[in-house]
Tab-separated table of C-alpha atoms in Angstrom:
chain	number	residue	atom	x	y	z
A	1	GLU	CA	112.766	-53.005	-122.507
A	2	ALA	CA	114.876	-56.413	-122.408
A	3	LEU	CA	113.035	-57.155	-119.393
A	4	ILE	CA	109.554	-56.031	-120.883
A	5	SER	CA	109.972	-58.221	-123.723
A	6	ILE	CA	110.863	-61.255	-122.084
A	7	LEU	CA	107.994	-61.076	-119.485
A	8	ALA	CA	105.869	-60.187	-122.519
A	9	SER	CA	106.714	-63.606	-124.175
A	10	LEU	CA	106.206	-65.537	-121.458
A	11	GLU	CA	103.065	-63.889	-120.663
A	12	LYS	CA	101.477	-65.596	-123.831
A	13	ILE	CA	102.082	-69.045	-122.643
A	14	SER	CA	101.232	-68.345	-119.320
A	15	ASN	CA	100.559	-65.377	-116.769
A	16	GLU	CA	101.387	-67.187	-114.001
A	17	ILE	CA	105.278	-67.592	-113.879
A	18	THR	CA	107.972	-68.593	-110.772
A	19	LEU	CA	110.812	-65.741	-110.419
A	20	VAL	CA	113.641	-67.585	-108.800
A	21	LEU	CA	116.771	-65.293	-107.326
A	22	GLY	CA	119.579	-66.271	-106.887
A	23	PRO	CA	123.825	-65.268	-106.282
A	24	GLU	CA	124.399	-65.533	-109.469
A	25	ASN	CA	121.437	-65.287	-111.621
A	26	VAL	CA	117.533	-64.750	-111.730
A	27	HIS	CA	115.468	-67.502	-113.491
A	28	PHE	CA	111.762	-66.761	-114.922
A	29	ARG	CA	110.103	-70.371	-115.671
A	30	ILE	CA	106.704	-71.631	-116.384
A	31	SER	CA	107.348	-75.322	-115.451
A	32	ARG	CA	104.963	-77.286	-115.969
A	33	ASN	CA	103.797	-80.979	-114.406
A	34	SER	CA	104.267	-82.712	-117.533
A	35	LEU	CA	105.787	-82.239	-121.583
A	36	SER	CA	102.410	-82.378	-122.542
A	37	GLU	CA	102.237	-78.544	-122.620
A	38	GLU	CA	104.183	-75.920	-122.737
A	39	ASN	CA	107.610	-74.950	-120.335
A	40	ALA	CA	109.723	-72.156	-120.816
A	41	PHE	CA	112.927	-71.344	-118.435
A	42	VAL	CA	114.786	-67.717	-118.580
A	43	GLN	CA	118.410	-67.202	-117.044
A	44	ILE	CA	119.755	-64.065	-116.911
A	45	PRO	CA	123.190	-63.146	-115.299
A	46	THR	CA	122.631	-60.594	-112.158
A	47	GLU	CA	125.009	-58.226	-113.662
A	48	ALA	CA	123.148	-58.198	-117.125
A	49	MET	CA	119.626	-56.615	-114.724
A	50	PHE	CA	120.995	-55.056	-111.555
A	51	ASP	CA	124.529	-52.336	-111.265
A	52	GLU	CA	123.436	-53.423	-107.081
A	53	TYR	CA	122.075	-56.544	-106.233
A	54	ARG	CA	122.339	-57.525	-102.851
A	55	ILE	CA	120.695	-61.542	-101.372
A	56	GLU	CA	119.880	-63.568	-97.863
A	57	SER	CA	117.853	-65.802	-97.799
A	58	LYS	CA	118.433	-69.095	-95.343
A	59	ASN	CA	118.217	-71.480	-98.798
A	60	ASN	CA	121.617	-71.073	-99.511
A	61	ASN	CA	120.930	-67.223	-101.042
A	62	ILE	CA	118.503	-68.441	-102.941
A	63	ILE	CA	114.219	-66.724	-103.286
A	64	GLY	CA	112.044	-68.390	-104.740
A	65	LEU	CA	108.588	-66.510	-106.437
A	66	ALA	CA	104.599	-66.981	-107.818
A	67	VAL	CA	104.310	-63.897	-109.292
A	68	ARG	CA	101.867	-62.674	-112.165
A	69	ALA	CA	104.138	-61.342	-115.328
A	70	SER	CA	101.504	-59.123	-116.164
A	71	ASN	CA	101.769	-57.291	-112.811
A	72	LEU	CA	105.195	-57.311	-113.385
A	73	ILE	CA	105.245	-56.132	-117.072
A	74	ALA	CA	102.943	-53.423	-115.964
A	75	SER	CA	105.507	-51.934	-113.181
A	76	ILE	CA	108.360	-52.029	-115.348
A	77	ARG	CA	106.488	-49.685	-117.675
A	78	THR	CA	105.650	-47.435	-115.349
A	79	GLY	CA	109.193	-47.040	-114.746
A	80	LYS	CA	110.928	-47.225	-118.223
A	81	ARG	CA	112.393	-43.167	-118.096
A	82	SER	CA	112.857	-44.253	-114.434
A	83	GLN	CA	116.511	-42.755	-113.653
A	84	ARG	CA	116.672	-44.808	-110.909
A	85	ILE	CA	114.644	-48.210	-109.978
A	86	VAL	CA	114.859	-49.971	-106.289
A	87	VAL	CA	112.801	-53.573	-106.266
A	88	LYS	CA	113.299	-55.081	-102.412
A	89	LEU	CA	111.112	-57.751	-101.651
A	90	SER	CA	108.799	-56.799	-99.058
A	91	LYS	CA	105.719	-57.020	-97.061
A	92	LYS	CA	102.137	-54.771	-97.415
A	93	ASP	CA	99.467	-55.035	-95.439
A	94	ARG	CA	100.624	-59.389	-94.868
A	95	GLN	CA	101.047	-59.546	-97.749
A	96	PRO	CA	104.839	-60.617	-99.350
A	97	CYS	CA	105.407	-57.816	-102.567
A	98	LEU	CA	107.996	-57.264	-104.067
A	99	LYS	CA	108.776	-53.559	-103.695
A	100	ILE	CA	109.741	-51.429	-106.896
A	101	GLU	CA	110.527	-47.697	-105.936
A	102	MET	CA	111.216	-45.670	-108.964
A	103	VAL	CA	112.906	-41.896	-109.151
A	104	MET	CA	112.354	-39.891	-112.182
A	105	ASP	CA	111.726	-35.965	-112.526
A	106	ASN	CA	112.598	-35.674	-108.624
A	107	ASN	CA	109.143	-37.587	-108.328
A	108	GLU	CA	109.173	-41.119	-106.701
A	109	ILE	CA	106.970	-43.457	-107.289
A	110	THR	CA	106.602	-47.230	-105.571
A	111	GLN	CA	104.362	-49.921	-107.184
A	112	ASP	CA	103.982	-52.577	-104.707
A	113	VAL	CA	103.353	-56.039	-107.285
A	114	PRO	CA	102.076	-58.859	-104.807
A	115	VAL	CA	104.083	-62.372	-104.502
A	116	THR	CA	103.749	-65.994	-102.896
A	117	LEU	CA	106.781	-67.038	-101.401
A	118	LEU	CA	107.839	-70.532	-103.015
A	119	ASN	CA	109.910	-73.036	-99.765
A	120	LYS	CA	112.984	-74.780	-100.526
A	121	ARG	CA	111.011	-78.688	-102.595
A	122	GLN	CA	108.163	-75.545	-104.169
A	123	ILE	CA	111.345	-73.883	-105.976
A	124	GLN	CA	113.201	-77.274	-106.796
A	125	GLU	CA	110.202	-78.271	-108.746
A	126	THR	CA	110.308	-75.896	-110.565
A	127	ALA	CA	113.885	-76.340	-112.466
A	128	GLU	CA	113.855	-77.924	-115.826
A	129	PRO	CA	113.159	-81.289	-116.540
A	130	SER	CA	115.820	-83.744	-117.357
A	131	LEU	CA	115.607	-85.460	-120.811
A	132	PRO	CA	117.962	-88.080	-122.403
A	133	ASP	CA	120.198	-86.060	-124.785
A	134	PRO	CA	118.768	-85.088	-128.210
A	135	GLU	CA	119.313	-87.283	-131.565
A	136	VAL	CA	119.742	-83.741	-133.609
A	137	LYS	CA	121.156	-80.553	-132.274
A	138	ILE	CA	120.881	-77.359	-135.067
A	139	GLN	CA	121.459	-74.430	-135.143
A	140	LEU	CA	117.303	-72.576	-136.890
A	141	PRO	CA	117.978	-70.506	-139.612
A	142	GLU	CA	115.856	-67.397	-139.818
A	143	THR	CA	113.456	-68.051	-142.203
A	144	LEU	CA	112.342	-70.837	-140.860
A	145	LYS	CA	109.647	-68.001	-138.659
A	146	ASN	CA	107.863	-67.319	-141.554
A	147	VAL	CA	107.569	-70.293	-143.571
A	148	ILE	CA	106.348	-71.737	-140.641
A	149	SER	CA	103.666	-68.855	-140.336
A	150	ASN	CA	102.342	-69.281	-144.232
A	151	MET	CA	102.011	-73.090	-143.447
A	152	LYS	CA	99.855	-72.540	-140.506
A	153	SER	CA	96.497	-71.692	-142.444
A	154	VAL	CA	97.116	-75.673	-143.797
A	155	SER	CA	97.484	-77.381	-140.777
A	156	ASP	CA	97.423	-77.438	-136.951
A	157	ASP	CA	101.159	-79.973	-136.734
A	158	VAL	CA	103.759	-79.667	-138.407
A	159	LEU	CA	106.741	-82.573	-138.561
A	160	LEU	CA	110.129	-81.269	-138.462
A	161	SER	CA	113.018	-83.129	-139.647
A	162	ALA	CA	116.448	-82.965	-139.594
A	163	THR	CA	119.874	-84.114	-139.389
A	164	SER	CA	123.367	-83.431	-137.159
A	165	SER	CA	125.075	-82.699	-141.270
A	166	GLY	CA	123.319	-79.567	-141.454
A	167	ASP	CA	119.980	-80.500	-143.403
A	168	MET	CA	116.511	-80.247	-142.278
A	169	SER	CA	112.417	-79.560	-143.527
A	170	VAL	CA	109.639	-78.792	-142.548
A	171	GLN	CA	106.161	-80.482	-143.822
A	172	VAL	CA	102.397	-79.918	-142.876
A	173	SER	CA	99.534	-81.638	-144.793
A	174	ALA	CA	95.988	-81.642	-145.596
A	175	GLU	CA	93.381	-83.640	-147.385
A	176	LEU	CA	94.856	-82.472	-150.549
A	177	VAL	CA	97.699	-81.177	-150.194
A	178	THR	CA	101.312	-81.661	-148.950
A	179	ILE	CA	103.834	-78.678	-148.843
A	180	LYS	CA	107.329	-79.524	-147.379
A	181	THR	CA	110.902	-77.072	-147.109
A	182	TYR	CA	113.810	-77.780	-147.343
A	183	PHE	CA	116.865	-76.449	-145.732
A	184	LYS	CA	120.346	-76.943	-146.361
A	185	GLU	CA	123.962	-76.665	-144.995
A	186	LEU	CA	122.429	-75.519	-141.322
A	187	LYS	CA	124.847	-75.903	-138.487
A	188	GLY	CA	124.906	-79.301	-137.331
A	189	PHE	CA	126.216	-80.235	-133.498
A	190	GLU	CA	127.869	-83.649	-132.941
A	191	ASN	CA	126.204	-85.439	-130.411
A	192	MET	CA	129.829	-86.884	-128.269
A	193	GLU	CA	128.437	-90.450	-127.261
A	194	ASN	CA	127.468	-91.349	-131.152
A	195	LYS	CA	129.448	-89.982	-132.972
A	196	ALA	CA	130.977	-92.805	-134.085
A	197	SER	CA	127.772	-93.530	-135.599
A	198	GLY	CA	128.241	-90.797	-138.590
A	199	ILE	CA	125.263	-88.500	-139.251
A	200	GLU	CA	122.221	-88.435	-136.556
A	201	THR	CA	118.928	-88.033	-137.754
A	202	GLY	CA	115.484	-86.837	-136.077
A	203	ARG	CA	112.125	-85.763	-136.312
A	204	CYS	CA	109.459	-85.240	-134.198
A	205	ARG	CA	106.047	-83.761	-135.085
A	206	MET	CA	104.420	-80.888	-133.066
A	207	ASN	CA	101.430	-77.919	-132.952
A	208	ILE	CA	102.638	-75.779	-134.860
A	209	ARG	CA	100.922	-72.778	-133.490
A	210	ASN	CA	103.396	-73.546	-130.243
A	211	LEU	CA	106.331	-73.169	-132.783
A	212	SER	CA	105.080	-70.288	-134.096
A	213	GLN	CA	104.227	-67.703	-130.993
A	214	VAL	CA	107.503	-68.894	-129.781
A	215	LEU	CA	109.179	-68.435	-133.090
A	216	ASN	CA	107.921	-64.878	-133.456
A	217	SER	CA	108.629	-64.495	-129.849
A	218	LYS	CA	109.970	-60.962	-127.835
A	219	ILE	CA	112.813	-62.928	-126.816
A	220	VAL	CA	114.022	-65.139	-130.575
A	221	ASN	CA	114.362	-60.671	-131.520
A	222	LEU	CA	116.883	-60.566	-128.966
A	223	SER	CA	118.923	-63.533	-129.806
A	224	ASN	CA	122.050	-64.107	-130.923
A	225	TYR	CA	121.126	-67.954	-132.049
A	226	ILE	CA	118.885	-70.084	-131.539
A	227	VAL	CA	119.236	-73.710	-131.841
A	228	GLY	CA	116.903	-76.710	-131.962
A	229	CYS	CA	116.858	-79.680	-130.511
A	230	ILE	CA	114.854	-82.949	-130.887
A	231	VAL	CA	114.272	-85.383	-128.118
A	232	GLU	CA	112.239	-88.000	-129.842
A	233	SER	CA	109.249	-88.646	-127.931
A	234	HIS	CA	109.743	-86.378	-124.899
A	235	ALA	CA	109.901	-82.753	-126.630
A	236	PHE	CA	111.281	-80.680	-129.419
A	237	VAL	CA	113.795	-77.979	-127.215
A	238	VAL	CA	114.653	-74.442	-128.796
A	239	TYR	CA	117.225	-72.537	-127.018
A	240	VAL	CA	117.271	-69.387	-127.849
A	241	GLU	CA	120.982	-67.250	-126.975
A	242	LEU	CA	120.479	-64.039	-125.456
A	243	GLY	CA	122.594	-60.978	-126.568
A	244	GLN	CA	124.598	-58.401	-124.892
A	245	ASN	CA	124.927	-61.272	-122.417
A	246	MET	CA	121.196	-61.725	-120.793
A	247	GLY	CA	121.444	-65.253	-120.778
A	248	HIS	CA	119.274	-68.069	-122.189
A	249	ALA	CA	116.192	-69.051	-122.900
A	250	THR	CA	115.002	-72.075	-123.600
A	251	PHE	CA	111.586	-73.814	-124.654
A	252	TYR	CA	109.964	-77.232	-124.444
A	253	LEU	CA	107.019	-77.701	-127.365
A	254	PRO	CA	105.378	-81.148	-126.803
A	255	VAL	CA	105.056	-83.368	-129.483
A	256	LEU	CA	102.727	-85.098	-131.128
A	257	THR	CA	102.252	-88.961	-131.947
A	258	VAL	CA	104.562	-88.857	-135.084
């Protein structure tokens, strides 16, 4: 169920995802050419996904695949009640695929999910973007998603401001109205390099529907906590720590001119 929720959340951003299998972690990536579009990355420890796991490749035991999220979701849903699921990288009629073998009620069901193999350079190109340190990192309140959902009818974008001391506000404006909601005593995270300068502040404007989609995603429902990072002129980064040692997810939302 957790894996289906993760894939369903990513599918709403893009059906085309990159699956990177490594010795210790499995990565699901939506990586664009720039930060003008939403990027998303999920990292799950292999022990959280598999009872037994073995991987071998000439690229330091790393395998990269391009796959449709919808195909993976359909196959995993088929095997929700399986006693055992085995996933193998295989070929069918010369087409690379993930062969998913499921045992249910003494019956074996096999599904082949088409994939495209990626080379080392292509895998590296899907890595998370490198950004400057954020101006502000702050834990986002659970009530934020409801506030943002209610604000969507007022404006297409939202201005989010925050301080490292735990204050945050979100504001939307239209021709005849401005709505601003304040949050106090949130957990802020200090940037150690700028600690001597005192309280840090930051703000960014972004598409309100992008933010709402992330906050209302099934990935967030699996979270222990969520942190928002303001990297002015670059992105608003939403970091989601998943429960039950399932790893973490990171969303990079494009920012607009303030």
